[in-house]
XYZ file of N, CA and C in Angstrom:
186
model
N -23.042 23.298 50.372
C -22.907 22.282 50.166
C -22.175 21.425 50.943
N -21.196 22.047 51.804
C -20.270 20.969 52.464
C -21.267 20.493 53.857
N -22.447 21.554 54.191
C -22.762 21.197 55.290
C -24.337 20.124 55.073
N -24.393 19.806 53.885
C -25.412 19.088 53.801
C -24.362 17.475 53.503
N -23.399 17.865 52.823
C -22.692 16.397 52.718
C -22.427 16.103 54.238
N -22.010 16.664 55.367
C -21.646 16.343 56.429
C -22.799 15.691 57.323
N -24.229 16.620 57.050
C -25.821 15.900 57.630
C -25.818 14.689 56.661
N -25.056 14.468 55.628
C -25.628 13.094 55.386
C -24.964 12.197 55.665
N -23.707 12.245 55.796
C -22.623 11.522 56.833
C -22.864 11.136 58.272
N -23.601 11.921 58.942
C -24.246 12.149 60.204
C -25.864 10.991 60.129
N -26.286 11.261 59.116
C -27.702 10.452 58.826
C -27.364 8.950 58.668
N -26.154 8.538 57.805
C -25.887 7.372 57.511
C -24.937 6.794 58.501
N -24.679 7.609 59.658
C -23.706 6.923 60.673
C -25.132 6.335 61.802
N -26.021 7.140 61.753
C -27.246 6.826 62.755
C -28.137 5.512 62.227
N -27.973 5.812 60.804
C -28.661 4.771 60.584
C -28.166 3.025 60.828
N -27.089 3.140 60.564
C -25.819 2.102 60.962
C -25.907 1.590 62.694
N -26.001 2.915 63.017
C -26.381 2.466 64.584
C -27.620 1.869 64.752
N -28.815 2.609 64.357
C -30.098 1.717 64.331
C -30.151 0.500 64.004
N -29.266 -0.008 62.991
C -29.367 -1.557 62.350
C -28.616 -2.214 63.503
N -27.444 -1.381 63.986
C -26.302 -2.402 65.149
C -27.545 -2.513 66.355
N -28.132 -1.778 66.927
C -29.426 -1.652 68.340
C -30.180 -2.874 67.665
N -30.857 -2.704 66.616
C -31.675 -3.716 65.951
C -31.378 -5.116 66.375
N -29.813 -5.304 65.678
C -29.388 -6.443 65.582
C -29.218 -7.066 67.065
N -28.443 -6.080 68.263
C -28.375 -6.302 69.472
C -29.557 -6.547 70.167
N -30.718 -5.751 69.941
C -32.211 -6.408 70.329
C -32.598 -7.645 69.867
N -31.987 -8.293 68.919
C -32.915 -9.432 68.251
C -32.350 -10.266 69.155
N -30.562 -10.463 69.160
C -29.881 -11.397 70.062
C -30.297 -11.583 71.267
N -30.280 -10.139 72.107
C -30.913 -10.493 73.211
C -32.476 -10.267 74.071
N -33.196 -10.320 72.976
C -34.456 -10.618 72.936
C -35.198 -9.373 73.726
N -34.386 -8.058 73.546
C -34.992 -6.837 74.034
C -35.903 -5.968 73.096
N -37.113 -6.064 73.337
C -38.307 -5.542 72.306
C -38.258 -4.343 72.071
N -37.657 -3.234 73.478
C -37.676 -2.241 73.279
C -36.505 -1.456 72.477
N -35.643 -2.173 72.646
C -34.187 -1.701 71.817
C -34.685 -1.825 70.215
N -35.367 -2.817 69.883
C -35.816 -2.886 68.552
C -36.721 -2.011 67.769
N -37.840 -1.824 68.823
C -39.031 -0.943 68.548
C -38.201 0.580 68.205
N -37.211 0.825 69.749
C -36.864 2.369 69.425
C -35.964 2.477 68.289
N -35.319 1.333 68.066
C -34.365 1.454 66.721
C -35.194 1.945 65.570
N -36.114 0.783 65.051
C -37.021 1.109 64.164
C -37.573 2.398 64.143
N -37.726 2.961 65.119
C -38.711 4.128 65.079
C -37.717 5.552 64.588
N -36.636 5.459 65.397
C -35.443 6.114 65.061
C -34.775 6.271 64.041
N -34.810 5.135 63.480
C -34.612 4.433 61.952
C -35.068 5.364 60.873
N -36.858 4.850 61.195
C -37.555 5.848 60.422
C -37.610 7.005 60.290
N -37.186 7.721 61.284
C -36.838 9.432 61.097
C -35.744 9.468 60.520
N -34.750 8.846 61.042
C -33.501 9.405 59.709
C -33.601 9.065 58.234
N -34.394 8.197 57.774
C -34.910 7.686 56.337
C -35.582 8.510 56.042
N -36.472 9.272 56.607
C -37.164 10.382 55.826
C -36.588 11.431 56.055
N -35.960 11.921 56.832
C -34.745 13.021 56.983
C -33.795 13.084 55.489
N -33.520 11.719 55.537
C -32.448 11.373 54.136
C -32.952 11.894 53.136
N -34.295 11.239 52.955
C -34.793 11.485 51.674
C -35.088 12.822 51.368
N -35.598 13.734 52.534
C -35.910 15.331 52.184
C -34.482 16.084 51.740
N -33.349 15.324 52.540
C -32.128 16.053 51.996
C -31.640 15.725 50.414
N -31.895 13.990 50.412
C -31.581 14.200 48.883
C -32.525 14.712 47.902
N -33.540 15.075 48.191
C -34.511 15.780 47.324
C -33.946 17.314 47.467
N -33.806 17.971 48.441
C -33.201 19.273 48.247
C -32.029 19.310 47.610
N -31.159 18.394 47.633
C -29.798 18.567 47.043
C -30.225 18.348 45.657
N -31.036 17.480 45.032
C -31.268 17.330 43.503
C -31.893 18.203 43.196
N -32.664 19.052 43.851
C -33.460 20.545 43.301
C -32.215 21.611 43.379
N -31.533 21.429 44.146
C -30.267 22.565 44.011
C -29.549 22.030 42.791
N -29.504 21.025 42.348
C -28.585 20.786 41.318
C -29.473 21.453 40.111
N -30.396 20.868 39.796
C -31.244 21.519 38.545
C -31.504 22.298 38.460
N -31.567 23.533 39.389
C -31.942 24.956 38.962
C -30.634 25.672 38.531
N -30.358 26.451 37.537
C -29.099 27.203 37.100
C -28.719 27.939 37.735
């Protein structure tokens, strides 16, 4: 369970980094920053949802 907690923290940090990259891309007008951060952020959101479902299923099983 500790590994899953650490993985969740890493996913959260990656999402925050993606938000910072999107903000930087908007300020500087660099659309490649925005597109790459959106793509990577979407991947991390999908991975985070899968992780949350897996943890929820582990808690429901006796």
